[in-house]
Short mmCIF file of C-alpha atoms in Angstrom, two decimals:
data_model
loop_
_atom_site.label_atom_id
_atom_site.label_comp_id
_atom_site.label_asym_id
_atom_site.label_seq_id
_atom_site.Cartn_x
_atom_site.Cartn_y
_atom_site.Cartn_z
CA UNK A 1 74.49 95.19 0.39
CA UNK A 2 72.01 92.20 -0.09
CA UNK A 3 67.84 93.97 0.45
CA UNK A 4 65.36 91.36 0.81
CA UNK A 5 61.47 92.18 0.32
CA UNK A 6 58.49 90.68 1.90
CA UNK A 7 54.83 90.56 2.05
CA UNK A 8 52.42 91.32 5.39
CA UNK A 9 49.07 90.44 5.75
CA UNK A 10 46.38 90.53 8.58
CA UNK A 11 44.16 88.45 7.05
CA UNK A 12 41.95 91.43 6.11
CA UNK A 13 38.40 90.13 5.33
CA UNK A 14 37.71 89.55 1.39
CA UNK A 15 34.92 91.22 -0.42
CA UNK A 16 33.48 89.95 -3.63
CA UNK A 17 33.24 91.53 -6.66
CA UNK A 18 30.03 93.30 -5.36
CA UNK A 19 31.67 94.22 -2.09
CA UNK A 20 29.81 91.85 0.04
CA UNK A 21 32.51 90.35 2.56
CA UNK A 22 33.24 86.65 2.13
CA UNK A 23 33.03 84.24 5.31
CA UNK A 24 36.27 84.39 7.47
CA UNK A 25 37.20 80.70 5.92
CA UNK A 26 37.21 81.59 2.76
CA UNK A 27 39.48 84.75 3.46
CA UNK A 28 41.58 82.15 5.28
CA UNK A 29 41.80 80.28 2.35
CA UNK A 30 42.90 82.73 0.47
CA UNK A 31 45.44 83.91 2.35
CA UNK A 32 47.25 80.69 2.06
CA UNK A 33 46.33 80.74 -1.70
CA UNK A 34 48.06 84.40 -2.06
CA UNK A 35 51.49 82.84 0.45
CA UNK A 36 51.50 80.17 -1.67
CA UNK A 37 51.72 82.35 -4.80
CA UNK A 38 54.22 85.60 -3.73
CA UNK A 39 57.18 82.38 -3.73
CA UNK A 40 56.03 81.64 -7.41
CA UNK A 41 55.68 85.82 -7.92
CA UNK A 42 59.38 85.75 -6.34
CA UNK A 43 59.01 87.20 -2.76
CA UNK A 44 61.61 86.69 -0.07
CA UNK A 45 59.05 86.61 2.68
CA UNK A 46 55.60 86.03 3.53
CA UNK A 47 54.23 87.33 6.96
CA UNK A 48 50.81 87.22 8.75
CA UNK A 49 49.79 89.51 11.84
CA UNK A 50 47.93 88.49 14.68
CA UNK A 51 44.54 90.05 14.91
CA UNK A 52 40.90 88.88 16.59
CA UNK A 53 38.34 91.15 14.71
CA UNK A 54 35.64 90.20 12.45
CA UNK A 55 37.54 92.92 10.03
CA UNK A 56 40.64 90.72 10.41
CA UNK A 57 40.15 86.99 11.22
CA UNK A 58 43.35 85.88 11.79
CA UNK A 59 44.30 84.43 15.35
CA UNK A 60 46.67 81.39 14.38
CA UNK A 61 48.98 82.70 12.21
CA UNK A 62 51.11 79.63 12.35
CA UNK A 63 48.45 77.41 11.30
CA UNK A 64 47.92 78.96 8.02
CA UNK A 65 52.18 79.54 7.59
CA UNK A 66 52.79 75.80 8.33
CA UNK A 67 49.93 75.52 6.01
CA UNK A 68 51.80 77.78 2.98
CA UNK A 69 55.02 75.92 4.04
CA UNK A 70 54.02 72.37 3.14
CA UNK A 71 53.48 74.01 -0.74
CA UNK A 72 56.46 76.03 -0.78
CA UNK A 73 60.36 75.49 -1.21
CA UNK A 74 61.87 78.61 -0.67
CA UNK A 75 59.98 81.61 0.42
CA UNK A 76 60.25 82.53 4.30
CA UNK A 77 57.48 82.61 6.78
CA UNK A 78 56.75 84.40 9.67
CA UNK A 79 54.84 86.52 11.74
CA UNK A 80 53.69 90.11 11.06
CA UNK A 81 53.70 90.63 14.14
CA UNK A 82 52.64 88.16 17.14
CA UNK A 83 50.91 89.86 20.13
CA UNK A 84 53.41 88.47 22.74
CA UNK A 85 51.99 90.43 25.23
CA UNK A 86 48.82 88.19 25.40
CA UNK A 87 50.67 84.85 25.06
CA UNK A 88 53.18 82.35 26.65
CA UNK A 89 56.36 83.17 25.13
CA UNK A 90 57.38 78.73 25.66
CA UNK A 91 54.21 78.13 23.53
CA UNK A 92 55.23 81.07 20.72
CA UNK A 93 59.13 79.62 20.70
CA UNK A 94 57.09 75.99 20.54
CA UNK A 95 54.89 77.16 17.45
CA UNK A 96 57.53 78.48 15.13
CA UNK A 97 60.26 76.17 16.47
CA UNK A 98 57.15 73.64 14.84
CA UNK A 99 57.26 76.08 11.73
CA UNK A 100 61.00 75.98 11.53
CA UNK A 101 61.13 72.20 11.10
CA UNK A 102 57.93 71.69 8.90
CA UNK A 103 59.97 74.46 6.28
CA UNK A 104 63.27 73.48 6.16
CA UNK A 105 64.63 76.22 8.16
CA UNK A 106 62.36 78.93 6.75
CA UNK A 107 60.83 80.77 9.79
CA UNK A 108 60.80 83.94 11.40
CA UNK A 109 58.93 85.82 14.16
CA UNK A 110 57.79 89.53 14.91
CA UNK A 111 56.94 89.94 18.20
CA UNK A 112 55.05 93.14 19.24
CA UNK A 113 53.70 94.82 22.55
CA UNK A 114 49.76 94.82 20.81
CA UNK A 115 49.07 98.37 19.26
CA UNK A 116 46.16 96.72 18.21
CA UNK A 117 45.10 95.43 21.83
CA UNK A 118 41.90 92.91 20.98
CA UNK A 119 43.79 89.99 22.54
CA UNK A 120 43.97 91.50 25.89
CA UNK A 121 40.83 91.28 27.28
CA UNK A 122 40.03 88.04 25.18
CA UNK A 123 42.79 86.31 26.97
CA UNK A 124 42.50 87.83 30.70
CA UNK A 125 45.30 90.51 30.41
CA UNK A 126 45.22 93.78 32.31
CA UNK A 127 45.96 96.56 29.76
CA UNK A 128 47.84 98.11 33.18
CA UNK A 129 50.40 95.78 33.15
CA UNK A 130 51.27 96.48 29.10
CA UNK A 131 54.82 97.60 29.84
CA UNK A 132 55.97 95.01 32.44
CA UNK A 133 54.00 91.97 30.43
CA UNK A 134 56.21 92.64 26.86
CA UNK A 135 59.39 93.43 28.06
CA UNK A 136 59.51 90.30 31.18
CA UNK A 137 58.23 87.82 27.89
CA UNK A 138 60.43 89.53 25.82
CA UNK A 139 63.73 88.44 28.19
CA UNK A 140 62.06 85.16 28.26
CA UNK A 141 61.81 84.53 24.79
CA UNK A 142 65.42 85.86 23.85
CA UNK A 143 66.30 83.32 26.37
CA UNK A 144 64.66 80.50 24.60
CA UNK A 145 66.00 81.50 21.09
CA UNK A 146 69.64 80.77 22.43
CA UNK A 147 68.61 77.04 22.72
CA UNK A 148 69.38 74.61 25.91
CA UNK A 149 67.71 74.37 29.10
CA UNK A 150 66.44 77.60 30.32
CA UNK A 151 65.92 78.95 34.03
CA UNK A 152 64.22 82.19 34.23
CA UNK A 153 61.75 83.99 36.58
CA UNK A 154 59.28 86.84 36.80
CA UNK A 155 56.19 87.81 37.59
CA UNK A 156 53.76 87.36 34.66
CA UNK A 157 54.48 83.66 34.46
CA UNK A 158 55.53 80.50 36.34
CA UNK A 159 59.44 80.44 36.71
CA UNK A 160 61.34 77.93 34.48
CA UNK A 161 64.20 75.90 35.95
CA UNK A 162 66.58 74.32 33.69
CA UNK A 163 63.87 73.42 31.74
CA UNK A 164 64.19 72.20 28.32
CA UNK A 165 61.97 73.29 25.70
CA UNK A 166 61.26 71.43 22.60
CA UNK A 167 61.20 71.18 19.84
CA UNK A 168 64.96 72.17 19.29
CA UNK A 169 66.17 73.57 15.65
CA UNK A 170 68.20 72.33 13.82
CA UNK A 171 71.02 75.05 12.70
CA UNK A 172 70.76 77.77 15.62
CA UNK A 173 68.08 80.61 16.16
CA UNK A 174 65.75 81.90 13.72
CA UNK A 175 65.45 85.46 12.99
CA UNK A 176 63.78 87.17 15.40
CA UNK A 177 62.64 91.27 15.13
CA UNK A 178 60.88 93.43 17.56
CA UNK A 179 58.15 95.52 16.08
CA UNK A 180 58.24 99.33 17.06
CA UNK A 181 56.02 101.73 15.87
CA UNK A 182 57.62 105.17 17.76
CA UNK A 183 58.42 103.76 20.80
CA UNK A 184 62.42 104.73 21.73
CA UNK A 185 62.75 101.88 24.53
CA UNK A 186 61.59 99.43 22.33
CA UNK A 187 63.99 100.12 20.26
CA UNK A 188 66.46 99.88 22.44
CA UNK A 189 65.14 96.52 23.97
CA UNK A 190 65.81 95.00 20.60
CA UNK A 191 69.61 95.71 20.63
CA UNK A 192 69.36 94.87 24.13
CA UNK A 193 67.94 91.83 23.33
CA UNK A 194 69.49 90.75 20.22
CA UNK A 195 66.72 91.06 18.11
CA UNK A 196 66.20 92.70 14.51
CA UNK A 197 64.43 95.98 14.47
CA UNK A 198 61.04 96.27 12.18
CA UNK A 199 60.26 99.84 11.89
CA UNK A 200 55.85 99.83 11.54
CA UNK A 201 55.27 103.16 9.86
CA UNK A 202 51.82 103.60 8.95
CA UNK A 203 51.40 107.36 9.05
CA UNK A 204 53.80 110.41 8.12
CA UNK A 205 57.20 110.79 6.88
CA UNK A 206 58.94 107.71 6.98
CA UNK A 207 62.13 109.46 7.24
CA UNK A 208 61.41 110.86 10.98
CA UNK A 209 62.24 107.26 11.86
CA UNK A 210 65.92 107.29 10.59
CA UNK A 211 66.90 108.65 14.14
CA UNK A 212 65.36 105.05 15.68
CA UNK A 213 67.78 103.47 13.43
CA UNK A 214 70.55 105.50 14.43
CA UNK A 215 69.44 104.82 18.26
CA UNK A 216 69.19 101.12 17.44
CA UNK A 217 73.12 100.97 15.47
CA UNK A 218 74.62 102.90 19.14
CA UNK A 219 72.42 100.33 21.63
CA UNK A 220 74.24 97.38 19.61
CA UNK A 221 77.41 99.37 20.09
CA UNK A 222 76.60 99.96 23.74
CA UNK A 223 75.52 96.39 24.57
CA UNK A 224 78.73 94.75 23.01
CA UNK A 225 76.04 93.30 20.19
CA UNK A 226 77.47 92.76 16.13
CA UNK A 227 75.31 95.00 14.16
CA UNK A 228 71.41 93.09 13.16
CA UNK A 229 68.90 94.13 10.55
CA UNK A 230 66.69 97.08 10.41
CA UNK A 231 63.10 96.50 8.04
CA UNK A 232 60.26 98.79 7.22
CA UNK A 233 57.00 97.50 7.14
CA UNK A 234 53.88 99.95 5.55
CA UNK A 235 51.03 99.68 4.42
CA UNK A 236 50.30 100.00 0.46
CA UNK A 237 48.41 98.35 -2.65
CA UNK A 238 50.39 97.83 -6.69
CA UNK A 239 47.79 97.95 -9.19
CA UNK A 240 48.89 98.49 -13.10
CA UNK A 241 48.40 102.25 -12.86
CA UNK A 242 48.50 105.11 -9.90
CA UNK A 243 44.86 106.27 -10.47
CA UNK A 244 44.12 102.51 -10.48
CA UNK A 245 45.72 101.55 -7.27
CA UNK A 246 44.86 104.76 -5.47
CA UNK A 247 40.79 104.01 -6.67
CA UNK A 248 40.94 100.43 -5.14
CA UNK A 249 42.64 101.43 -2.06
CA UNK A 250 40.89 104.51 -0.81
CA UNK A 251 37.89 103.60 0.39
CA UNK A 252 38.95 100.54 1.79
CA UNK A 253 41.64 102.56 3.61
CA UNK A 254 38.99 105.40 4.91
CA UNK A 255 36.52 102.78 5.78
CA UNK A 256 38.95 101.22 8.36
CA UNK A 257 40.79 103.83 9.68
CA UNK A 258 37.64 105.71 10.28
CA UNK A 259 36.37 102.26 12.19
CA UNK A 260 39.59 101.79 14.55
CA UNK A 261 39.60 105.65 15.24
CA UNK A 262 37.72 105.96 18.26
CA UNK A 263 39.76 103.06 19.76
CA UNK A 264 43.64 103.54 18.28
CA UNK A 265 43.27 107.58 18.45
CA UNK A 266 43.52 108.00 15.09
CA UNK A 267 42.76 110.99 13.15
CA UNK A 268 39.55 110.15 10.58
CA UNK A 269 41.36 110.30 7.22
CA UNK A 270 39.89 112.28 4.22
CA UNK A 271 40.80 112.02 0.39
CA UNK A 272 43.65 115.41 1.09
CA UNK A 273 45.12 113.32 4.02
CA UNK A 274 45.02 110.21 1.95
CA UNK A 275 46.79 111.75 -0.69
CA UNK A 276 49.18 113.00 1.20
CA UNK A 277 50.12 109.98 2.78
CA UNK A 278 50.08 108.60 -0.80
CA UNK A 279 52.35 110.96 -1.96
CA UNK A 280 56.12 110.92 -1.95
CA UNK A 281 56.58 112.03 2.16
CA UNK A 282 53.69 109.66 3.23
CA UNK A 283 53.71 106.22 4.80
CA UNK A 284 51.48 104.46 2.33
CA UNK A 285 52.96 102.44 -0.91
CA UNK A 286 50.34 102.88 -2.99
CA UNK A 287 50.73 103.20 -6.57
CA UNK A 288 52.07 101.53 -9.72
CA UNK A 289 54.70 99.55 -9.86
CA UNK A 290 57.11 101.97 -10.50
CA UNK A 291 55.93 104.73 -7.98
CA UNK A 292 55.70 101.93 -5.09
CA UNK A 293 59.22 100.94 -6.39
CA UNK A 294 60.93 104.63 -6.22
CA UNK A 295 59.42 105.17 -2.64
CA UNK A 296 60.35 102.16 -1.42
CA UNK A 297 63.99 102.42 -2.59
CA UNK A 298 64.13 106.11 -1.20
CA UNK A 299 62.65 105.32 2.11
CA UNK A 300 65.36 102.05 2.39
CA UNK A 301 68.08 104.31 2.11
CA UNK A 302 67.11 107.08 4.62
CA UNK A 303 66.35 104.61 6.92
CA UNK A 304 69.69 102.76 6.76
CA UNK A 305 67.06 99.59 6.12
CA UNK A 306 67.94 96.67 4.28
CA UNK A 307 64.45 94.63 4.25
CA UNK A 308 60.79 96.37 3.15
CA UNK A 309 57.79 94.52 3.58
CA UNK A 310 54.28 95.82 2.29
CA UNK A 311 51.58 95.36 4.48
CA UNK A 312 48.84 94.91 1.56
CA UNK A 313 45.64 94.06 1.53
CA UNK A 314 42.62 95.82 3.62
CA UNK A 315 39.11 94.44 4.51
CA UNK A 316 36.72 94.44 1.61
CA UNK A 317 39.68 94.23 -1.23
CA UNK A 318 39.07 91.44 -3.63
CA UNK A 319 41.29 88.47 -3.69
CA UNK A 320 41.99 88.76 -7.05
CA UNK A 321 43.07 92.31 -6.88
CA UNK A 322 45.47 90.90 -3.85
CA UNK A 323 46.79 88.35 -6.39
CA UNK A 324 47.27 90.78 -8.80
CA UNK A 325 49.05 93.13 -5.81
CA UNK A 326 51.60 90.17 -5.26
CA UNK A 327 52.30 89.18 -8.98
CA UNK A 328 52.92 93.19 -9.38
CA UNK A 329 54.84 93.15 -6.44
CA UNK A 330 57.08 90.08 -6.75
CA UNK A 331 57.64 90.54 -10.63
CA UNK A 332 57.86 94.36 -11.49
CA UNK A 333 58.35 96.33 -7.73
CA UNK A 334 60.88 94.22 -6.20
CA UNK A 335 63.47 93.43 -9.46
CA UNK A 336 62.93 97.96 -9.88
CA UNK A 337 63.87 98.53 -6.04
CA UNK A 338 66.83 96.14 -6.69
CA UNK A 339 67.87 98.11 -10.26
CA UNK A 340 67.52 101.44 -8.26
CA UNK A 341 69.31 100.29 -5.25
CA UNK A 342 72.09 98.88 -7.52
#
């Protein structure tokens, strides 16, 4: 069985050495700095999210991939996920169609209903319509994947009528995944679809979400579909030791959570919940290379998976404790997972 490994970021907000945050272009910078350096650290994949916060300044994902591409040969690019709720599924297929060319081939896309819903009232959307919005732009841009003029019609967009979309690619489809983070009809839109299924676990036992994959393998079955990839993507942070990692992360990790809980419902984190999560039945990779490397292999097995991706990274971190993240990731993590995989 062949297990790829990736890197997510949100283009959490840099700190400096004294903690002050750096200016959103610099973090920007960086980003492309770190994509540019998990191909050299030996990464399969390098993802961004969408996000519209002043915590995580990251709206045009695609800008700063195409950016990463032009100084890159061989590491993929994609996004982590893209809000495709809040945009115009022609203009998404348009951007990483774009991506697909400038690479060589190397793009992928993550498309996502919007847990995190900032771009709905920046763009006009009505959080009512959060169902029908995903799943009719969804169709659409399954549709548009397949290549060749497309008619299609619904109601949150103007109809298209055998309408050719450019740019076309070159060899087929890229890979395209639907994020779910505990949602059962999502998952079963993706085999419906023909889309990959990312698994987002960023709280509790990652194992409770081996029954989506086992929902996702019978809605392939069911919709006459050949069997597609399942990935995990979580949240976590290498650094050379556990106390190490667990000392940078923390208090990033509380800060934000604690921030996004009155919004996103979630439960204001303390250092027992943290560890927990930390720990072997939690949903956060933090650690030394080799803990982050036995969790992850663990977690890919009960969850039938065959790609991780760590989300790392949160706002305040230092980018040279992200570097050192990736060049821990890339050189020790990844070659371990593969060892204990066998």
């Amino acid at each position: 069985m062949t297990y790829t490994f990736g890197l997510d970021t949100f283009g959490d907000r840099n700190g400096d050495a004294d903690g002050k945050p750096l200016s959103h272009a610099q973090t920007i910078r960086n980003v492309a700095e770190e994509g540019v350096f998990a191909e050299q650290a030996g990464v399969d994949f390098f993802g961004i999210g969408e996000h519209h916060t002043e915590a995580f300044p990251m709206p045009a994902a695609d800008v700063v991939l195409a950016a990463i591409a032009g100084r890159t040969a061989r590491i993929r690019l994609g996004s982590a996920v893209t809000v495709l709720s809040s945009d115009d599924p022609v203009r998404v297929f348009q951007r990483y169609s774009t991506l697909n060319a400038l690479s060589g081939g190397r793009a992928e896309v993550i498309i996502g209903r919007g847990s995190s819903i900032d771009s709905f009232p920046l763009f006009g959307y009505d959080l009512g319509d959060y169902e029908q919005l995903f799943d009719e732009k969804a169709t659409l841009f399954a549709e548009l994947l397949k290549g060749g003029p497309v008619t299609w019609e619904g109601k949150t967009r103007a109809p298209l009528l055998n309408q050719d979309v450019v740019p076309h690619t070159e060899s087929g489809p890229f890979p395209a995944w639907i994020g779910v983070g505990g949602n059962p009809e999502s998952v079963v839109r993706a085999a419906r679809l023909g889309f990959g299924l990312a698994l987002a676990i960023i709280g509790g036992p990652p194992a409770r979400f081996a029954p989506y994959s086992e929902l996702f393998a019978r809605a392939l079955e069911k919709f006459g579909r050949p069997p597609l990839p399942v990935m995990v993507h979580s949240p976590g942070h290498v650094a050379a030791t556990d106390d190490q990692a667990k000392a940078e992360f923390w208090p990033r990790w509380r800060d934000i959570m604690t921030a996004m809980a009155p919004e996103r419902g979630f439960a204001i984190p303390t250092e027992k919940s943290f560890e927990r999560e930390a720990g072997p039945n939690g949903a956060l990779y933090v650690g030394s290379p080799e803990t982050v490397a036995q969790k992850i292999a663990v977690n890919l097995r009960a969850l039938g998976a065959t790609r991780f991706d760590l989300k790392y990274g949160m706002p305040g971190l230092t980018h040279e404790q992200l570097m050192t993240n990736i060049d821990l990731y890339g050189r020790q993590v990844v070659p371990r997972v593969r060892e204990l995989l066998g």
